[in-house]
Coordinates of C-alpha atoms and ligand atoms in Angstrom, one line a residue:
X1 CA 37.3 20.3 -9.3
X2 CA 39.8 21.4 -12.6
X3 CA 39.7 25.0 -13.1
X4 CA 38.5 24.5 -16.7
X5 CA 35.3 21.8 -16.0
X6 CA 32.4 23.4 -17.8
X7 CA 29.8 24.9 -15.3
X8 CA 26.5 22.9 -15.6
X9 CA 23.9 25.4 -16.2
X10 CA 20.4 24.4 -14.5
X11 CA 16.7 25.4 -15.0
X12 CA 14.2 25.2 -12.8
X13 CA 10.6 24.4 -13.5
X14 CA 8.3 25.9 -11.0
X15 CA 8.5 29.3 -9.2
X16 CA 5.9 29.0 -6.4
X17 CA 7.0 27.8 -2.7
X18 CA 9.6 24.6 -4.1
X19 CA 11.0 26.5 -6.7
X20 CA 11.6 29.4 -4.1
X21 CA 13.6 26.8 -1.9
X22 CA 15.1 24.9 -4.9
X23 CA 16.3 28.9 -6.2
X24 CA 17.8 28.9 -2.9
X25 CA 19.8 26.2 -2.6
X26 CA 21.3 26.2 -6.1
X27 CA 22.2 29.8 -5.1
X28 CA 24.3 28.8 -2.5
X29 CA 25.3 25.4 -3.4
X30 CA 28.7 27.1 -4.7
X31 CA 29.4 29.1 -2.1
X32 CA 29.6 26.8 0.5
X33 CA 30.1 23.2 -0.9
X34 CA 33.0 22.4 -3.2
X35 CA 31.0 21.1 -6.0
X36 CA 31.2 21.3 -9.8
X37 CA 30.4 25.2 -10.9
X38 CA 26.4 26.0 -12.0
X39 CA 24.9 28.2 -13.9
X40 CA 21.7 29.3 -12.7
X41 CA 20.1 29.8 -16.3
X42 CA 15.8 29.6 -16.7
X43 CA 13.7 30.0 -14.2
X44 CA 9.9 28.5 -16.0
X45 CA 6.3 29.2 -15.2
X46 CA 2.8 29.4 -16.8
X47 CA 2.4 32.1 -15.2
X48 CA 5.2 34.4 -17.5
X49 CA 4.5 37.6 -15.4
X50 CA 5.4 36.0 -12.3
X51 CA 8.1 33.7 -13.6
X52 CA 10.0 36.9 -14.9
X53 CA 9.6 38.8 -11.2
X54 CA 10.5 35.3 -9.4
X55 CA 13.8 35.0 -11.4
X56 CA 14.7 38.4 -11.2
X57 CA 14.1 38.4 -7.4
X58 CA 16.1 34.4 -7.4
X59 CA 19.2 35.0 -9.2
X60 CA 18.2 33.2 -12.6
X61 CA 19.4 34.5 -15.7
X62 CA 15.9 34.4 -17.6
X63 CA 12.7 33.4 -17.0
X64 CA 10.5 31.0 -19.6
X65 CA 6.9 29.7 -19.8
X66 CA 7.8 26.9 -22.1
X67 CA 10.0 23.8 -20.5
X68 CA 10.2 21.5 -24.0
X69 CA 12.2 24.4 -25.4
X70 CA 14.1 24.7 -22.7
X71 CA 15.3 21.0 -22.1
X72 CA 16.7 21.1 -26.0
X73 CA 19.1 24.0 -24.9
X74 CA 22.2 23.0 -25.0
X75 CA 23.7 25.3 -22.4
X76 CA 21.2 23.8 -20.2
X77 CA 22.3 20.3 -18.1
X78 CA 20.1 19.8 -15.4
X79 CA 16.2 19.9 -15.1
X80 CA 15.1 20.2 -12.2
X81 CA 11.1 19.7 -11.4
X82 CA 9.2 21.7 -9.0
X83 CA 5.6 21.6 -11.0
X84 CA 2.9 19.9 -9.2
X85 CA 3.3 16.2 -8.9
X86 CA 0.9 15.1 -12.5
X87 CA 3.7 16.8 -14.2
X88 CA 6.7 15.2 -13.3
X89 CA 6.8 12.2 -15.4
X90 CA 6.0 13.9 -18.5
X91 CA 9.1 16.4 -17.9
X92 CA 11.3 13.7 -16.0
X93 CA 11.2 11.3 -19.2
X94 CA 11.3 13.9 -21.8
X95 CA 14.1 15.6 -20.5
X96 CA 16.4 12.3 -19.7
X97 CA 15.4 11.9 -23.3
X98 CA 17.2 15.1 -24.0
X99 CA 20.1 14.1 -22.2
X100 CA 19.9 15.8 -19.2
X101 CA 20.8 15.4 -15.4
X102 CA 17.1 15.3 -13.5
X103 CA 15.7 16.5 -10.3
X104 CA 12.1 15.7 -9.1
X105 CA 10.6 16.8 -5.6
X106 CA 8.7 14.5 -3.9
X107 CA 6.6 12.6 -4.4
X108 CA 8.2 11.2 -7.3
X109 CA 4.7 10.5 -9.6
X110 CA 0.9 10.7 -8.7
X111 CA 1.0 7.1 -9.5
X112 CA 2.6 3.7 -9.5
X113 CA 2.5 3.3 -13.5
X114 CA 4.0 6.8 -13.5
X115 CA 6.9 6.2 -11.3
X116 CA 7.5 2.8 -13.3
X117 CA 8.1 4.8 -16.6
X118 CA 10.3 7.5 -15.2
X119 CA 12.4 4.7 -13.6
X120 CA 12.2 3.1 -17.2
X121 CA 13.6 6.1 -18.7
X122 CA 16.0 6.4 -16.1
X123 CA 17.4 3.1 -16.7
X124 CA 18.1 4.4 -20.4
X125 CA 19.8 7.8 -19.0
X126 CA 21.9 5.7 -16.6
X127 CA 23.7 3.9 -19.3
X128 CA 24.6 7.2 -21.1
X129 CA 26.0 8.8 -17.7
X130 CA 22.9 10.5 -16.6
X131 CA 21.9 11.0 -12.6
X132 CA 18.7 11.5 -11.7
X133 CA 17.1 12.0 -8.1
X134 CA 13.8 12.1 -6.2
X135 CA 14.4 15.2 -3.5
X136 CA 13.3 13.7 -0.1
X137 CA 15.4 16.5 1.2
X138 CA 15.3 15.4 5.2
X139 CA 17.6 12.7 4.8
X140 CA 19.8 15.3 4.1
X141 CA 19.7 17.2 7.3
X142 CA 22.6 16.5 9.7
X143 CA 20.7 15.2 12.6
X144 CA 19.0 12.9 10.6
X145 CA 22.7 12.2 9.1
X146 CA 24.0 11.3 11.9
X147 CA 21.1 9.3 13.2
X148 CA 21.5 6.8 10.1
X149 CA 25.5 6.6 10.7
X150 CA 24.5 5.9 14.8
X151 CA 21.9 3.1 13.3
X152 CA 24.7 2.0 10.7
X153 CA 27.3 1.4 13.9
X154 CA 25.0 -0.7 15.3
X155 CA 24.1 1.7 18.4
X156 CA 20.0 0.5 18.4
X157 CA 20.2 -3.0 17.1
X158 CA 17.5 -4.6 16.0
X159 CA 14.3 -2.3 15.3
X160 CA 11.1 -3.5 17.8
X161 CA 8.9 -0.4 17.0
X162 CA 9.4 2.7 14.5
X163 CA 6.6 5.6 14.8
X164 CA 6.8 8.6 12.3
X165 CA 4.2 11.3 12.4
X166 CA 4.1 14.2 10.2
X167 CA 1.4 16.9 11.0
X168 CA 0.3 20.4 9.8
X169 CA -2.7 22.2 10.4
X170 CA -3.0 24.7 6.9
X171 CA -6.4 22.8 6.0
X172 CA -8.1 23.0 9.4
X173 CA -9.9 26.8 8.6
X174 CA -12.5 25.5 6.0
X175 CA -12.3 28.7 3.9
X176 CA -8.7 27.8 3.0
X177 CA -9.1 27.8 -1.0
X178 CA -8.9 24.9 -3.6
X179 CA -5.0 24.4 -5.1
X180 CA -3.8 22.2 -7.1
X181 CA -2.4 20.1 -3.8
X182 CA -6.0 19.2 -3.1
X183 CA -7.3 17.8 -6.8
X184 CA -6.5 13.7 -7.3
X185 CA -6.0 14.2 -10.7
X186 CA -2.7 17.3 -9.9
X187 CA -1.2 15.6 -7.2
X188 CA -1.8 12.1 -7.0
X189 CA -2.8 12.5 -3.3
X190 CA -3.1 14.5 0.1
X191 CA -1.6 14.2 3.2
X192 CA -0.4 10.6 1.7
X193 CA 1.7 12.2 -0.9
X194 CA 2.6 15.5 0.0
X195 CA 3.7 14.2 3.9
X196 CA 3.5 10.5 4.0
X197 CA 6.1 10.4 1.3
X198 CA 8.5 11.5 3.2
X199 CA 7.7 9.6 6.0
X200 CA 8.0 6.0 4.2
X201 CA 11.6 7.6 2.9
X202 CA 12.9 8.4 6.2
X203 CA 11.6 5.0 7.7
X204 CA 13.3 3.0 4.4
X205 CA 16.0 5.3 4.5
X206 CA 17.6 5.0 8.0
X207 CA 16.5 1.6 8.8
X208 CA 17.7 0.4 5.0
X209 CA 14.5 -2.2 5.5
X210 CA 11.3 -2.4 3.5
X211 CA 7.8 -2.4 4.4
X212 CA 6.5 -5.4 3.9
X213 CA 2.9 -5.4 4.9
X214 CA 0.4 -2.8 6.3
X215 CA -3.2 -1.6 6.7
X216 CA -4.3 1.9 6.6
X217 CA -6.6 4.5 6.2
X218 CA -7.8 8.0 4.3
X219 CA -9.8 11.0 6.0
X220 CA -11.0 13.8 4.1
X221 CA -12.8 15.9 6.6
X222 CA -13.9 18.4 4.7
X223 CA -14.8 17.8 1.6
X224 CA -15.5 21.1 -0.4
X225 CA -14.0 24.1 -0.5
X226 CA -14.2 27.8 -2.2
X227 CA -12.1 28.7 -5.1
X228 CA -9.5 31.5 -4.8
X229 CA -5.6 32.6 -5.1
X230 CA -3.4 29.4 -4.7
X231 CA -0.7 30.8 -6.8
X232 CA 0.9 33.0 -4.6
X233 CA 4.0 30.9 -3.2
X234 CA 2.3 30.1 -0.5
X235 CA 1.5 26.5 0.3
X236 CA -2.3 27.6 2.1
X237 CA -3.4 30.5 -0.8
X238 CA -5.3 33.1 0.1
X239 CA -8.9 34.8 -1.0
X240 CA -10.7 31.3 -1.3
X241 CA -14.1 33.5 -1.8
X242 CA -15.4 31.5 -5.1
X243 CA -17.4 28.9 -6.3
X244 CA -17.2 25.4 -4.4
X245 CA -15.2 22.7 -5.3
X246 CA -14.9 19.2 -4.8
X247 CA -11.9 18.4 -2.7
X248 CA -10.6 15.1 -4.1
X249 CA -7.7 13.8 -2.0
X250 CA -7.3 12.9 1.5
X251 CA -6.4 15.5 4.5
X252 CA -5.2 12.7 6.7
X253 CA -3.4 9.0 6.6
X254 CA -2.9 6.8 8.6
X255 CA -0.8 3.0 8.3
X256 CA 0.2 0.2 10.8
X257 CA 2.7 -2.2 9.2
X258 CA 5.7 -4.4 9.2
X259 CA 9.3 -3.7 8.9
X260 CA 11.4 -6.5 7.2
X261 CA 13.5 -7.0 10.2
X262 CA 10.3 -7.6 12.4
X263 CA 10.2 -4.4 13.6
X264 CA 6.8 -2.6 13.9
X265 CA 5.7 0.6 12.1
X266 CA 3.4 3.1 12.7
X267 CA 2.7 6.2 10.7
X268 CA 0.6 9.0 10.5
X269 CA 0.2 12.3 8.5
X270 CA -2.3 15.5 8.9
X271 CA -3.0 18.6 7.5
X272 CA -5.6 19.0 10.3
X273 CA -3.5 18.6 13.3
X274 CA -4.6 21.9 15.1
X275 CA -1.2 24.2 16.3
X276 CA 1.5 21.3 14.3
X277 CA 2.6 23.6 11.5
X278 CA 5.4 21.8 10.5
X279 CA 6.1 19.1 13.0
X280 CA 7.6 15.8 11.7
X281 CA 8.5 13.4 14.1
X282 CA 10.6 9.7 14.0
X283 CA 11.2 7.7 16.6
X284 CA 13.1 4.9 16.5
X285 CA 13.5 1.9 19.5
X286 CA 15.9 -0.9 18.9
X287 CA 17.2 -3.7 21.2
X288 CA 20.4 -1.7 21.9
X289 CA 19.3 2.1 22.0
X290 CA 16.5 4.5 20.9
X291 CA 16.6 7.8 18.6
X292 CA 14.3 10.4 18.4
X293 CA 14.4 13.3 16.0
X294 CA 11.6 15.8 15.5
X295 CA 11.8 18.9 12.5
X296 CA 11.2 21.7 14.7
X297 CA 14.1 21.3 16.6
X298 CA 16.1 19.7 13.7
X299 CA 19.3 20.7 15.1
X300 CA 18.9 17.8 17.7
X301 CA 18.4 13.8 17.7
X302 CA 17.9 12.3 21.3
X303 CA 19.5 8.9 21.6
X304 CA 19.5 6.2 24.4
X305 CA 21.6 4.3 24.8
X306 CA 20.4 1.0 25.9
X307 CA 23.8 -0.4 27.1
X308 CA 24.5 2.2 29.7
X309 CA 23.2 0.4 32.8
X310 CA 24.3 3.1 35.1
X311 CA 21.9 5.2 37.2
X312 CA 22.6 7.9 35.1
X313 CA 21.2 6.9 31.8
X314 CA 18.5 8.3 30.0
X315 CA 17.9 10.0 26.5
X316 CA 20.7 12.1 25.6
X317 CA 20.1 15.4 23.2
X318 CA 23.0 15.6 21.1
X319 CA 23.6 18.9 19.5
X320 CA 24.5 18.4 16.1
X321 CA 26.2 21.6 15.5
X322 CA 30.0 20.3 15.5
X323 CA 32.2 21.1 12.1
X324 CA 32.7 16.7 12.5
X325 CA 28.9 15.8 11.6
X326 CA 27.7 15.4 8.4
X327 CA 27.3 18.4 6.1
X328 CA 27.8 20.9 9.2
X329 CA 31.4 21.8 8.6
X330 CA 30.9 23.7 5.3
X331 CA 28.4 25.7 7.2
X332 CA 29.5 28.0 10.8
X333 CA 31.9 27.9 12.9
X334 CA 31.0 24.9 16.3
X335 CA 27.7 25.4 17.6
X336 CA 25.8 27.5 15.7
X337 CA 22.7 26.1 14.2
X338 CA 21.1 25.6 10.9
X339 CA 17.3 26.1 9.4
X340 CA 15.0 24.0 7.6
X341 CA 16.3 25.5 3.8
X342 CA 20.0 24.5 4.3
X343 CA 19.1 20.4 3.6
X344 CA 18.3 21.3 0.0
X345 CA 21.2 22.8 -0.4
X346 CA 22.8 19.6 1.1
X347 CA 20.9 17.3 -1.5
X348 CA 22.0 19.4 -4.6
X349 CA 25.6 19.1 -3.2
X350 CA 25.5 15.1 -2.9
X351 CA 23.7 15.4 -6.1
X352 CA 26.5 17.9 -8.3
X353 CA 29.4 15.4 -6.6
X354 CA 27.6 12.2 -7.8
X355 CA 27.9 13.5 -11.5
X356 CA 31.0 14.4 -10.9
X357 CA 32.5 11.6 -9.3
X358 CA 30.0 9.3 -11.6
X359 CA 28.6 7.6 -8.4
X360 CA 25.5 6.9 -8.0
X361 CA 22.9 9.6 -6.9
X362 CA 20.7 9.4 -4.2
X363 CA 17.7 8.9 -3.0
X364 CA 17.3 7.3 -6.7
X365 CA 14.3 6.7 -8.9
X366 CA 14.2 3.0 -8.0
X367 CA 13.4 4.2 -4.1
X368 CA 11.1 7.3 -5.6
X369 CA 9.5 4.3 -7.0
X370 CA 9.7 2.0 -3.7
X371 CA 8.4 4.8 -1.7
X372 CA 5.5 5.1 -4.7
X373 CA 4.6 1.6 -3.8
X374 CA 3.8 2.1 -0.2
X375 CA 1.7 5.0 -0.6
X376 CA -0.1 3.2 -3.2
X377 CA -0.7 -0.1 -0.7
X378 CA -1.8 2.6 1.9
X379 CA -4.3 3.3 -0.5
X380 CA -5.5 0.2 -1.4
X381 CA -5.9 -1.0 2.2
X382 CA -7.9 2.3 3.0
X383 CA -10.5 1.0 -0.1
X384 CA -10.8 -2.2 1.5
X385 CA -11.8 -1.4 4.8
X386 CA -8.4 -1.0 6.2
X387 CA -7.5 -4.7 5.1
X388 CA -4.1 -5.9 5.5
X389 CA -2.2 -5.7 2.5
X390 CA 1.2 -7.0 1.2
X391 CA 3.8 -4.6 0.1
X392 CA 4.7 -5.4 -3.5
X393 CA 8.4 -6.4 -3.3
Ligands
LIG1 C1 3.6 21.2 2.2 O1 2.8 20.4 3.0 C2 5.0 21.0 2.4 O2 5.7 22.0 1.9 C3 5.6 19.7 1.7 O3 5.2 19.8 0.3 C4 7.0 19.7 1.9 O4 7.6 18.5 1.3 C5 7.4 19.6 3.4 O5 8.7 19.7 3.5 C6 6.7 20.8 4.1 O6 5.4 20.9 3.8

């Protein structure tokens, strides 16, 4: 990068739990990639009080409660969306609008129609230079990394089964309060959105096929809960001592489906799988090998390797800690691992070198959109009695 390139000064919308890890990463981007300079300018909030302590405590230059007046700054180039999920299409479109770079996290929109104007607007940006990403983070963790470059090779072949399962247990205590993750009409969905997301990602992601049909289901097993303190950073709240409230999205998924290729797909998500905090899981089995990669040990991916016939085959754990696998190198020196935060900070990397090598940014709006699709046909299957249902292509 020249010397004299302008640093790109970024604002974050949204101080709770994402904006805490998005703060992060843009934090340390610099420091450790070799990526175009940012500034780290507005930290935004509704909550103004909270916004100003979060940005003081993350490095930000200012805090604001307002984003339209910050997407006209001119000082400011990248928006980058951490508000609950209804939000994101308003802010995404206004502020390609505006001209600027845009970040959403997942899932992209709470709704097909939503995700088909953001990609709309997109389209616009693209032609004027713009990027613009969805942040399904985990692809960006270097065991998952490598596990796409060992599929790429051709080391598992064909794909004959694919199971992902995402589970959490924050819901299971029935006094855990109301937030905004739990109302249809803030996020979109449950379990489906916040979790399944990126499940159908990762699946789309490291096979590069598409789901082509499935049938699934929707659980909500309990189905009020008390109001109370949700706004805390935390993802559970605490205090949920008030009035009850409807809870209007689903606590678990579920789909069987089809992979393009053949391949079969299972997937399930939970936040009422007792004791799984965090645990997402993918499992891959192919005609020539298998891989198996889980998040709480997301230093490792286990492979077999179906064409080793000798009697000492079996699934291999492969550290991946060496300065040769992806991302790792910028990190520590051989061997020493890495934590959940660190593939955020990957993401805004590939992210700042994609504007400034004007490639194409990934995971795009088009597979934000893709991904929107699936949870949607998850959806409608559930309504109709766990029908089959064709993926819209
Ligand atoms: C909450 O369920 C959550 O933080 C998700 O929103 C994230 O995307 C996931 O990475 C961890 O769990």
């Amino acid at each position: 990068m020249a010397e004299s390139t302008p640093s790109l000064g970024v604002a974050v919308i949204g101080y709770a739990f994402m904006g805490k890890a998005h703060s992060h990463a843009w934090r340390n981007v610099g420091a450790f990639f070799d990526t175009p300079a940012i500034e780290q300018k507005v930290l935004v909030g509704r909550d103004g009080a909270r916004a100003a302590a979060a940005a003081k405590r993350y490095g930000w230059q200012e805090s604001a409660t307002d984003w339209r007046k910050i997407i006209e700054r001119d000082d400011v180039h990248i928006i980058d969306v951490c508000a609950p999920g209804v939000m994101h299409a308003e802010i995404a479109i206004a502020a390609l609008a505006a001209g600027k770079h845009v970040i959403v996290e997942k899932p992209m929109a709470t709704s097909v129609e939503d995700a088909e104007r953001m990609q709309e607007a997109f389209a616009a940006a693209s032609a004027r230079g713009q990027h613009a990403i969805v942040n399904f983070n985990y692809r960006r963790v270097p065991a998952v990394a490598l596990a796409k470059k060992l599929i790429e090779d051709g080391r598992i072949g064909e794909l004959r089964h694919v199971r992902a399962s995402y589970l959490q247990d924050w819901l299971t205590d029935p006094n855990t309060p109301m937030s905004w993750r739990l109302r249809k009409d803030e996020a979109g969905s449950g379990a489906l959105g916040d979790l399944g997301s990126h499940l159908v990602d990762l699946v789309t992601h490291l096979t590069a096929e598409s789901i082509t049909d499935l049938s699934g289901g929707l659980r909500t097993f309990i189905t009020e809960r008390p109001t109370g303190d949700s706004g805390d950073g935390s993802i559970k709240g605490s205090g949920g001592s008030g009035p009850l409230e409807t809870v209007t999205v689903d606590d678990s998924a579920w789909a069987h489906g089809t992979l393009s290729g053949g391949g079969l797909l299972q997937l399930e998500v939970s936040r009422f799988a007792l004791g799984r905090k965090n645990e997402m899981t993918i499992a891959l089995y192919g005609e020539r090998g298998s891989l198996l990669f889980n998040l709480e040990n997301l230093n490792e991916v286990w492979f077999f390797d179906g064409q080793n016939d000798s009697q000492e085959q079996g699934f291999r754990r492969i550290l991946v800690t060496e300065s040769d696998h992806p991302y790792v190198g910028k990190w520590w020196p051989d061997g020493h691992i890495i934590g959940w935060e660190h593939a955020f900070v990957h993401q805004f990397a590939e992210f700042l070198t994609s504007i400034a090598d004007g490639t194409p940014s990934s995971p795009s709006f088009a597979e934000g959109l893709r991904v929107q699709q699936v949870l949607q046909s998850i959806e409608d299957s559930a309504a109709a009695d766990s029908r089959t249902v064709t993926v819209p292509a």
